[in-house]
mmCIF file with all atom_site columns, C-alpha atoms and ligand atoms in Angstrom:
data_model
loop_
_atom_site.group_PDB
_atom_site.id
_atom_site.type_symbol
_atom_site.label_atom_id
_atom_site.label_alt_id
_atom_site.label_comp_id
_atom_site.label_asym_id
_atom_site.label_entity_id
_atom_site.label_seq_id
_atom_site.pdbx_PDB_ins_code
_atom_site.Cartn_x
_atom_site.Cartn_y
_atom_site.Cartn_z
_atom_site.occupancy
_atom_site.B_iso_or_equiv
_atom_site.pdbx_formal_charge
_atom_site.auth_seq_id
_atom_site.auth_comp_id
_atom_site.auth_asym_id
_atom_site.auth_atom_id
_atom_site.pdbx_PDB_model_num
ATOM   1   C  CA  . MET A 1 1   ? -23.826 0.283   -40.845 1.00 0.00 ? 1   MET A CA  1
ATOM   2   C  CA  . SER A 1 2   ? -21.765 -0.430  -43.568 1.00 0.00 ? 2   SER A CA  1
ATOM   3   C  CA  . LYS A 1 3   ? -19.060 -3.405  -42.950 1.00 0.00 ? 3   LYS A CA  1
ATOM   4   C  CA  . ARG A 1 4   ? -16.385 -0.979  -42.969 1.00 0.00 ? 4   ARG A CA  1
ATOM   5   C  CA  . THR A 1 5   ? -17.930 1.343   -40.369 1.00 0.00 ? 5   THR A CA  1
ATOM   6   C  CA  . PHE A 1 6   ? -18.788 -1.297  -38.138 1.00 0.00 ? 6   PHE A CA  1
ATOM   7   C  CA  . TYR A 1 7   ? -14.967 -3.056  -38.100 1.00 0.00 ? 7   TYR A CA  1
ATOM   8   C  CA  . THR A 1 8   ? -13.790 0.543   -37.948 1.00 0.00 ? 8   THR A CA  1
ATOM   9   C  CA  . PHE A 1 9   ? -16.132 1.083   -34.729 1.00 0.00 ? 9   PHE A CA  1
ATOM   10  C  CA  . ALA A 1 10  ? -15.330 -2.004  -33.213 1.00 0.00 ? 10  ALA A CA  1
ATOM   11  C  CA  . VAL A 1 11  ? -11.706 -1.667  -33.462 1.00 0.00 ? 11  VAL A CA  1
ATOM   12  C  CA  . LEU A 1 12  ? -11.764 1.501   -31.463 1.00 0.00 ? 12  LEU A CA  1
ATOM   13  C  CA  . VAL A 1 13  ? -13.808 0.115   -29.375 1.00 0.00 ? 13  VAL A CA  1
ATOM   14  C  CA  . PHE A 1 14  ? -11.474 -2.633  -28.540 1.00 0.00 ? 14  PHE A CA  1
ATOM   15  C  CA  . VAL A 1 15  ? -8.546  0.359   -27.908 1.00 0.00 ? 15  VAL A CA  1
ATOM   16  C  CA  . LEU A 1 16  ? -10.801 1.857   -25.730 1.00 0.00 ? 16  LEU A CA  1
ATOM   17  C  CA  . ALA A 1 17  ? -12.202 -0.571  -23.551 1.00 0.00 ? 17  ALA A CA  1
ATOM   18  C  CA  . VAL A 1 18  ? -8.938  -3.128  -23.477 1.00 0.00 ? 18  VAL A CA  1
ATOM   19  C  CA  . VAL A 1 19  ? -5.747  -1.890  -24.745 1.00 0.00 ? 19  VAL A CA  1
ATOM   20  C  CA  . ILE A 1 20  ? -5.944  1.666   -23.090 1.00 0.00 ? 20  ILE A CA  1
ATOM   21  C  CA  . PRO A 1 21  ? -6.729  0.526   -19.097 1.00 0.00 ? 21  PRO A CA  1
ATOM   22  C  CA  . TRP A 1 22  ? -4.166  -2.183  -20.040 1.00 0.00 ? 22  TRP A CA  1
ATOM   23  C  CA  . LEU A 1 23  ? -1.474  -0.134  -20.385 1.00 0.00 ? 23  LEU A CA  1
ATOM   24  C  CA  . ALA A 1 24  ? -2.469  2.360   -17.568 1.00 0.00 ? 24  ALA A CA  1
ATOM   25  C  CA  . PHE A 1 25  ? -2.568  -0.349  -15.204 1.00 0.00 ? 25  PHE A CA  1
ATOM   26  C  CA  . ARG A 1 26  ? -0.164  -2.869  -16.724 1.00 0.00 ? 26  ARG A CA  1
ATOM   27  C  CA  . GLY A 1 27  ? 2.978   -3.489  -14.036 1.00 0.00 ? 27  GLY A CA  1
ATOM   28  C  CA  . SER A 1 28  ? 1.032   -1.027  -11.224 1.00 0.00 ? 28  SER A CA  1
ATOM   29  C  CA  . GLY A 1 29  ? -0.303  -4.746  -8.946  1.00 0.00 ? 29  GLY A CA  1
ATOM   30  C  CA  . ASP A 1 30  ? -3.653  -4.003  -8.232  1.00 0.00 ? 30  ASP A CA  1
ATOM   31  C  CA  . ALA A 1 31  ? -5.728  -2.167  -11.095 1.00 0.00 ? 31  ALA A CA  1
ATOM   32  C  CA  . ASN A 1 32  ? -8.372  -0.590  -8.367  1.00 0.00 ? 32  ASN A CA  1
ATOM   33  C  CA  . THR A 1 33  ? -5.940  0.799   -5.880  1.00 0.00 ? 33  THR A CA  1
ATOM   34  C  CA  . GLY A 1 34  ? -2.642  1.187   -7.153  1.00 0.00 ? 34  GLY A CA  1
ATOM   35  C  CA  . ALA A 1 35  ? -0.862  -0.777  -4.619  1.00 0.00 ? 35  ALA A CA  1
ATOM   36  C  CA  . MET A 1 36  ? 1.918   -3.005  -5.308  1.00 0.00 ? 36  MET A CA  1
ATOM   37  C  CA  . LYS A 1 37  ? 1.534   -6.755  -5.889  1.00 0.00 ? 37  LYS A CA  1
ATOM   38  C  CA  . VAL A 1 38  ? 3.130   -8.163  -2.860  1.00 0.00 ? 38  VAL A CA  1
ATOM   39  C  CA  . PRO A 1 39  ? 2.959   -11.840 -1.271  1.00 0.00 ? 39  PRO A CA  1
ATOM   40  C  CA  . GLN A 1 40  ? 0.302   -13.475 -0.070  1.00 0.00 ? 40  GLN A CA  1
ATOM   41  C  CA  . HIS A 1 41  ? 0.838   -13.439 3.154   1.00 0.00 ? 41  HIS A CA  1
ATOM   42  C  CA  . LEU A 1 42  ? 1.363   -9.760  3.233   1.00 0.00 ? 42  LEU A CA  1
ATOM   43  C  CA  . LYS A 1 43  ? -2.257  -9.389  1.738   1.00 0.00 ? 43  LYS A CA  1
ATOM   44  C  CA  . ALA A 1 44  ? -4.083  -8.864  4.599   1.00 0.00 ? 44  ALA A CA  1
ATOM   45  C  CA  . GLY A 1 45  ? -1.849  -6.345  6.270   1.00 0.00 ? 45  GLY A CA  1
ATOM   46  C  CA  . GLN A 1 46  ? -2.021  -4.260  3.064   1.00 0.00 ? 46  GLN A CA  1
ATOM   47  C  CA  . ALA A 1 47  ? -5.681  -4.531  2.900   1.00 0.00 ? 47  ALA A CA  1
ATOM   48  C  CA  . LEU A 1 48  ? -6.054  -3.430  5.996   1.00 0.00 ? 48  LEU A CA  1
ATOM   49  C  CA  . PHE A 1 49  ? -3.507  -0.828  5.498   1.00 0.00 ? 49  PHE A CA  1
ATOM   50  C  CA  . GLU A 1 50  ? -5.319  1.103   2.517   1.00 0.00 ? 50  GLU A CA  1
ATOM   51  C  CA  . THR A 1 51  ? -8.662  1.230   4.649   1.00 0.00 ? 51  THR A CA  1
ATOM   52  C  CA  . ASN A 1 52  ? -7.295  2.258   7.774   1.00 0.00 ? 52  ASN A CA  1
ATOM   53  C  CA  . CYS A 1 53  ? -4.058  3.993   7.828   1.00 0.00 ? 53  CYS A CA  1
ATOM   54  C  CA  . GLY A 1 54  ? -3.715  5.134   4.257   1.00 0.00 ? 54  GLY A CA  1
ATOM   55  C  CA  . THR A 1 55  ? -5.667  8.483   4.606   1.00 0.00 ? 55  THR A CA  1
ATOM   56  C  CA  . CYS A 1 56  ? -3.001  9.402   7.166   1.00 0.00 ? 56  CYS A CA  1
ATOM   57  C  CA  . HIS A 1 57  ? -0.008  7.998   5.842   1.00 0.00 ? 57  HIS A CA  1
ATOM   58  C  CA  . THR A 1 58  ? 1.679   7.518   2.376   1.00 0.00 ? 58  THR A CA  1
ATOM   59  C  CA  . LEU A 1 59  ? 2.769   3.976   1.820   1.00 0.00 ? 59  LEU A CA  1
ATOM   60  C  CA  . TYR A 1 60  ? 3.692   3.360   -1.978  1.00 0.00 ? 60  TYR A CA  1
ATOM   61  C  CA  . SER A 1 61  ? 3.569   -0.240  -1.523  1.00 0.00 ? 61  SER A CA  1
ATOM   62  C  CA  . ALA A 1 62  ? -0.331  0.326   -0.289  1.00 0.00 ? 62  ALA A CA  1
ATOM   63  C  CA  . GLY A 1 63  ? -0.982  2.911   -3.042  1.00 0.00 ? 63  GLY A CA  1
ATOM   64  C  CA  . THR A 1 64  ? -2.007  5.303   -0.580  1.00 0.00 ? 64  THR A CA  1
ATOM   65  C  CA  . ASP A 1 65  ? -0.989  9.201   -0.443  1.00 0.00 ? 65  ASP A CA  1
ATOM   66  C  CA  . GLY A 1 66  ? -2.428  10.346  3.155   1.00 0.00 ? 66  GLY A CA  1
ATOM   67  C  CA  . ASP A 1 67  ? -0.067  13.142  4.442   1.00 0.00 ? 67  ASP A CA  1
ATOM   68  C  CA  . TYR A 1 68  ? -1.715  14.051  8.193   1.00 0.00 ? 68  TYR A CA  1
ATOM   69  C  CA  . GLY A 1 69  ? 1.193   11.905  9.444   1.00 0.00 ? 69  GLY A CA  1
ATOM   70  C  CA  . PRO A 1 70  ? 4.611   11.132  8.266   1.00 0.00 ? 70  PRO A CA  1
ATOM   71  C  CA  . ASP A 1 71  ? 5.324   9.145   4.736   1.00 0.00 ? 71  ASP A CA  1
ATOM   72  C  CA  . LEU A 1 72  ? 6.272   5.903   5.879   1.00 0.00 ? 72  LEU A CA  1
ATOM   73  C  CA  . ASP A 1 73  ? 8.392   4.932   3.176   1.00 0.00 ? 73  ASP A CA  1
ATOM   74  C  CA  . GLU A 1 74  ? 10.687  7.620   4.498   1.00 0.00 ? 74  GLU A CA  1
ATOM   75  C  CA  . LEU A 1 75  ? 10.296  7.334   7.823   1.00 0.00 ? 75  LEU A CA  1
ATOM   76  C  CA  . LEU A 1 76  ? 10.723  3.341   7.999   1.00 0.00 ? 76  LEU A CA  1
ATOM   77  C  CA  . ALA A 1 77  ? 13.206  2.362   4.778   1.00 0.00 ? 77  ALA A CA  1
ATOM   78  C  CA  . PRO A 1 78  ? 16.163  0.664   5.656   1.00 0.00 ? 78  PRO A CA  1
ATOM   79  C  CA  . THR A 1 79  ? 19.349  2.502   5.816   1.00 0.00 ? 79  THR A CA  1
ATOM   80  C  CA  . GLY A 1 80  ? 21.086  -0.202  4.563   1.00 0.00 ? 80  GLY A CA  1
ATOM   81  C  CA  . PRO A 1 81  ? 20.925  -2.402  1.852   1.00 0.00 ? 81  PRO A CA  1
ATOM   82  C  CA  . VAL A 1 82  ? 18.680  -5.223  3.152   1.00 0.00 ? 82  VAL A CA  1
ATOM   83  C  CA  . GLU A 1 83  ? 18.434  -8.724  2.438   1.00 0.00 ? 83  GLU A CA  1
ATOM   84  C  CA  . PRO A 1 84  ? 15.708  -10.726 2.825   1.00 0.00 ? 84  PRO A CA  1
ATOM   85  C  CA  . GLU A 1 85  ? 16.968  -13.112 5.044   1.00 0.00 ? 85  GLU A CA  1
ATOM   86  C  CA  . ASP A 1 86  ? 18.178  -9.948  7.274   1.00 0.00 ? 86  ASP A CA  1
ATOM   87  C  CA  . THR A 1 87  ? 15.194  -10.274 10.054  1.00 0.00 ? 87  THR A CA  1
ATOM   88  C  CA  . LYS A 1 88  ? 16.531  -8.260  12.962  1.00 0.00 ? 88  LYS A CA  1
ATOM   89  C  CA  . THR A 1 89  ? 16.087  -4.889  10.695  1.00 0.00 ? 89  THR A CA  1
ATOM   90  C  CA  . ILE A 1 90  ? 12.680  -6.338  9.948   1.00 0.00 ? 90  ILE A CA  1
ATOM   91  C  CA  . LYS A 1 91  ? 11.675  -7.310  13.420  1.00 0.00 ? 91  LYS A CA  1
ATOM   92  C  CA  . ALA A 1 92  ? 12.784  -4.168  14.943  1.00 0.00 ? 92  ALA A CA  1
ATOM   93  C  CA  . THR A 1 93  ? 10.469  -2.146  12.403  1.00 0.00 ? 93  THR A CA  1
ATOM   94  C  CA  . GLU A 1 94  ? 7.579   -4.467  12.649  1.00 0.00 ? 94  GLU A CA  1
ATOM   95  C  CA  . GLN A 1 95  ? 7.918   -3.811  16.606  1.00 0.00 ? 95  GLN A CA  1
ATOM   96  C  CA  . ARG A 1 96  ? 7.943   0.123   16.098  1.00 0.00 ? 96  ARG A CA  1
ATOM   97  C  CA  . VAL A 1 97  ? 4.799   -0.281  14.221  1.00 0.00 ? 97  VAL A CA  1
ATOM   98  C  CA  . ILE A 1 98  ? 3.332   -2.476  16.225  1.00 0.00 ? 98  ILE A CA  1
ATOM   99  C  CA  . ASN A 1 99  ? 3.917   -0.112  19.070  1.00 0.00 ? 99  ASN A CA  1
ATOM   100 C  CA  . ALA A 1 100 ? 2.835   3.088   17.352  1.00 0.00 ? 100 ALA A CA  1
ATOM   101 C  CA  . GLN A 1 101 ? -0.612  1.061   16.713  1.00 0.00 ? 101 GLN A CA  1
ATOM   102 C  CA  . LYS A 1 102 ? -1.049  0.413   19.871  1.00 0.00 ? 102 LYS A CA  1
ATOM   103 C  CA  . GLN A 1 103 ? -0.260  3.553   21.710  1.00 0.00 ? 103 GLN A CA  1
ATOM   104 C  CA  . GLY A 1 104 ? -0.851  5.944   19.540  1.00 0.00 ? 104 GLY A CA  1
ATOM   105 C  CA  . VAL A 1 105 ? 1.755   8.755   18.579  1.00 0.00 ? 105 VAL A CA  1
ATOM   106 C  CA  . ASP A 1 106 ? 1.321   12.290  19.705  1.00 0.00 ? 106 ASP A CA  1
ATOM   107 C  CA  . SER A 1 107 ? 4.596   13.936  19.860  1.00 0.00 ? 107 SER A CA  1
ATOM   108 C  CA  . ASN A 1 108 ? 3.316   17.124  19.673  1.00 0.00 ? 108 ASN A CA  1
ATOM   109 C  CA  . THR A 1 109 ? -0.497  17.175  19.895  1.00 0.00 ? 109 THR A CA  1
ATOM   110 C  CA  . PRO A 1 110 ? -2.363  14.708  21.779  1.00 0.00 ? 110 PRO A CA  1
ATOM   111 C  CA  . GLY A 1 111 ? -4.250  12.313  19.955  1.00 0.00 ? 111 GLY A CA  1
ATOM   112 C  CA  . ARG A 1 112 ? -2.688  13.197  16.598  1.00 0.00 ? 112 ARG A CA  1
ATOM   113 C  CA  . MET A 1 113 ? -2.372  9.066   15.606  1.00 0.00 ? 113 MET A CA  1
ATOM   114 C  CA  . PRO A 1 114 ? -5.399  6.981   18.221  1.00 0.00 ? 114 PRO A CA  1
ATOM   115 C  CA  . PRO A 1 115 ? -4.172  4.334   19.832  1.00 0.00 ? 115 PRO A CA  1
ATOM   116 C  CA  . GLY A 1 116 ? -5.619  0.648   19.068  1.00 0.00 ? 116 GLY A CA  1
ATOM   117 C  CA  . ILE A 1 117 ? -7.229  1.334   15.666  1.00 0.00 ? 117 ILE A CA  1
ATOM   118 C  CA  . LEU A 1 118 ? -7.134  -2.133  14.883  1.00 0.00 ? 118 LEU A CA  1
ATOM   119 C  CA  . ASN A 1 119 ? -7.106  -5.322  17.247  1.00 0.00 ? 119 ASN A CA  1
ATOM   120 C  CA  . GLU A 1 120 ? -3.936  -7.184  18.503  1.00 0.00 ? 120 GLU A CA  1
ATOM   121 C  CA  . THR A 1 121 ? -3.857  -9.773  15.308  1.00 0.00 ? 121 THR A CA  1
ATOM   122 C  CA  . GLN A 1 122 ? -4.880  -7.145  12.584  1.00 0.00 ? 122 GLN A CA  1
ATOM   123 C  CA  . GLN A 1 123 ? -2.013  -5.195  14.271  1.00 0.00 ? 123 GLN A CA  1
ATOM   124 C  CA  . LYS A 1 124 ? 0.144   -7.577  13.524  1.00 0.00 ? 124 LYS A CA  1
ATOM   125 C  CA  . GLU A 1 125 ? -0.370  -8.283  9.944   1.00 0.00 ? 125 GLU A CA  1
ATOM   126 C  CA  . VAL A 1 126 ? -0.280  -4.366  9.144   1.00 0.00 ? 126 VAL A CA  1
ATOM   127 C  CA  . ALA A 1 127 ? 2.950   -4.353  11.018  1.00 0.00 ? 127 ALA A CA  1
ATOM   128 C  CA  . GLU A 1 128 ? 4.502   -7.311  8.881   1.00 0.00 ? 128 GLU A CA  1
ATOM   129 C  CA  . PHE A 1 129 ? 3.197   -5.601  6.061   1.00 0.00 ? 129 PHE A CA  1
ATOM   130 C  CA  . VAL A 1 130 ? 4.703   -2.410  6.497   1.00 0.00 ? 130 VAL A CA  1
ATOM   131 C  CA  . ALA A 1 131 ? 8.063   -3.737  7.594   1.00 0.00 ? 131 ALA A CA  1
ATOM   132 C  CA  . ALA A 1 132 ? 8.066   -5.437  4.823   1.00 0.00 ? 132 ALA A CA  1
ATOM   133 C  CA  . THR A 1 133 ? 7.903   -3.104  2.078   1.00 0.00 ? 133 THR A CA  1
ATOM   134 C  CA  . ALA A 1 134 ? 8.252   0.550   3.606   1.00 0.00 ? 134 ALA A CA  1
ATOM   135 C  CA  . GLY A 1 135 ? 10.839  2.242   1.151   1.00 0.00 ? 135 GLY A CA  1
ATOM   136 C  CA  . GLU A 1 136 ? 10.110  0.109   -1.936  1.00 0.00 ? 136 GLU A CA  1
ATOM   137 C  CA  . GLY A 1 137 ? 9.208   2.233   -5.290  1.00 0.00 ? 137 GLY A CA  1
HETATM 138 C  C1  . LIG B 2 .   ? -5.876  10.284  12.075  1.00 0.00 ? 201 LIG B C1  1
HETATM 139 C  C2  . LIG B 2 .   ? -4.484  9.824   11.016  1.00 0.00 ? 201 LIG B C2  1
HETATM 140 C  C3  . LIG B 2 .   ? -3.925  8.645   11.207  1.00 0.00 ? 201 LIG B C3  1
HETATM 141 C  C4  . LIG B 2 .   ? -4.279  7.385   11.235  1.00 0.00 ? 201 LIG B C4  1
HETATM 142 C  C5  . LIG B 2 .   ? -5.317  6.531   10.548  1.00 0.00 ? 201 LIG B C5  1
HETATM 143 C  C6  . LIG B 2 .   ? -2.926  6.571   11.638  1.00 0.00 ? 201 LIG B C6  1
HETATM 144 N  N1  . LIG B 2 .   ? -1.926  7.485   11.685  1.00 0.00 ? 201 LIG B N1  1
HETATM 145 FE FE1 . LIG B 2 .   ? 0.232   6.409   11.953  1.00 0.00 ? 201 LIG B FE1 1
HETATM 146 N  N2  . LIG B 2 .   ? 0.336   8.765   12.620  1.00 0.00 ? 201 LIG B N2  1
HETATM 147 C  C7  . LIG B 2 .   ? -0.797  9.404   12.505  1.00 0.00 ? 201 LIG B C7  1
HETATM 148 C  C8  . LIG B 2 .   ? 0.418   11.014  12.879  1.00 0.00 ? 201 LIG B C8  1
HETATM 149 C  C9  . LIG B 2 .   ? -0.035  12.301  13.072  1.00 0.00 ? 201 LIG B C9  1
HETATM 150 C  C10 . LIG B 2 .   ? 1.709   10.318  13.176  1.00 0.00 ? 201 LIG B C10 1
HETATM 151 C  C11 . LIG B 2 .   ? 2.847   11.371  14.234  1.00 0.00 ? 201 LIG B C11 1
HETATM 152 C  C12 . LIG B 2 .   ? 2.411   11.906  15.507  1.00 0.00 ? 201 LIG B C12 1
HETATM 153 C  C13 . LIG B 2 .   ? 3.275   12.680  15.839  1.00 0.00 ? 201 LIG B C13 1
HETATM 154 O  O1  . LIG B 2 .   ? 5.175   12.478  15.360  1.00 0.00 ? 201 LIG B O1  1
HETATM 155 O  O2  . LIG B 2 .   ? 3.106   13.572  16.555  1.00 0.00 ? 201 LIG B O2  1
HETATM 156 C  C14 . LIG B 2 .   ? 1.677   9.215   12.874  1.00 0.00 ? 201 LIG B C14 1
HETATM 157 C  C15 . LIG B 2 .   ? 2.962   8.163   13.190  1.00 0.00 ? 201 LIG B C15 1
HETATM 158 C  C16 . LIG B 2 .   ? 2.809   6.850   12.989  1.00 0.00 ? 201 LIG B C16 1
HETATM 159 C  C17 . LIG B 2 .   ? 4.516   6.202   12.891  1.00 0.00 ? 201 LIG B C17 1
HETATM 160 C  C18 . LIG B 2 .   ? 5.472   6.446   13.275  1.00 0.00 ? 201 LIG B C18 1
HETATM 161 C  C19 . LIG B 2 .   ? 5.684   5.873   14.818  1.00 0.00 ? 201 LIG B C19 1
HETATM 162 C  C20 . LIG B 2 .   ? 7.369   6.111   15.132  1.00 0.00 ? 201 LIG B C20 1
HETATM 163 O  O3  . LIG B 2 .   ? 7.906   4.798   15.443  1.00 0.00 ? 201 LIG B O3  1
HETATM 164 O  O4  . LIG B 2 .   ? 7.946   7.219   14.600  1.00 0.00 ? 201 LIG B O4  1
HETATM 165 C  C21 . LIG B 2 .   ? 3.829   4.805   12.107  1.00 0.00 ? 201 LIG B C21 1
HETATM 166 C  C22 . LIG B 2 .   ? 4.759   3.845   12.218  1.00 0.00 ? 201 LIG B C22 1
HETATM 167 C  C23 . LIG B 2 .   ? 2.084   4.974   12.388  1.00 0.00 ? 201 LIG B C23 1
HETATM 168 N  N3  . LIG B 2 .   ? 1.832   6.129   12.387  1.00 0.00 ? 201 LIG B N3  1
HETATM 169 C  C24 . LIG B 2 .   ? 1.866   3.836   11.596  1.00 0.00 ? 201 LIG B C24 1
HETATM 170 C  C25 . LIG B 2 .   ? 0.045   3.925   11.611  1.00 0.00 ? 201 LIG B C25 1
HETATM 171 C  C26 . LIG B 2 .   ? -0.312  2.601   10.790  1.00 0.00 ? 201 LIG B C26 1
HETATM 172 C  C27 . LIG B 2 .   ? 0.189   1.242   11.013  1.00 0.00 ? 201 LIG B C27 1
HETATM 173 C  C28 . LIG B 2 .   ? -1.793  2.879   11.027  1.00 0.00 ? 201 LIG B C28 1
HETATM 174 C  C29 . LIG B 2 .   ? -3.029  2.122   10.848  1.00 0.00 ? 201 LIG B C29 1
HETATM 175 C  C30 . LIG B 2 .   ? -3.302  1.038   11.553  1.00 0.00 ? 201 LIG B C30 1
HETATM 176 C  C31 . LIG B 2 .   ? -1.555  4.613   11.130  1.00 0.00 ? 201 LIG B C31 1
HETATM 177 N  N4  . LIG B 2 .   ? -0.177  4.675   11.389  1.00 0.00 ? 201 LIG B N4  1
HETATM 178 C  C32 . LIG B 2 .   ? -3.240  5.252   11.007  1.00 0.00 ? 201 LIG B C32 1
HETATM 179 C  C33 . LIG B 2 .   ? -1.738  9.628   11.740  1.00 0.00 ? 201 LIG B C33 1
HETATM 180 C  C34 . LIG B 2 .   ? -2.188  8.753   11.738  1.00 0.00 ? 201 LIG B C34 1
#
């Protein structure tokens, strides 16, 4: 291989292996899942949501697009502008998400969303994550 060919090849490999993936994933949070970057204390809830809720629910911040259940960005987005310190609104949403997980939801067909998919600690983590991020993006 001539030196020139070698350099051309090296540049090509660099573009394919480094530049393109970087362009594709830059700014979209976790490169593997398309999930949004969230503060450390919400990460456990985010991961739990991706695995246990994402197949049925769309939530931008978790990078999921399930469509068996309602789109949680639409359902739970705060209606007015919410400041991070508006804990009343966030707490209410959190409680709603906890209730849904505890009791399950089946307004039309029993068992559509089964209760108790996760244990109580996990339910709380997921609820905190959903309440803090629903409607973003
Ligand atoms: C098997 C699919 C499925 C899974 C898994 C699932 N859900 Fe659901 N979820 C649904 C369906 C379907 C509904 C709507 C049921 C209805 O209205 O009859 C729903 C409704 C909801 C609601 C709305 C309740 C309300 O107050 O209106 C919330 C919140 C929710 N799910 C959160 C979650 C969370 C959090 C998880 C993960 C722990 C989860 N879901 C896992 C199917 C699922």
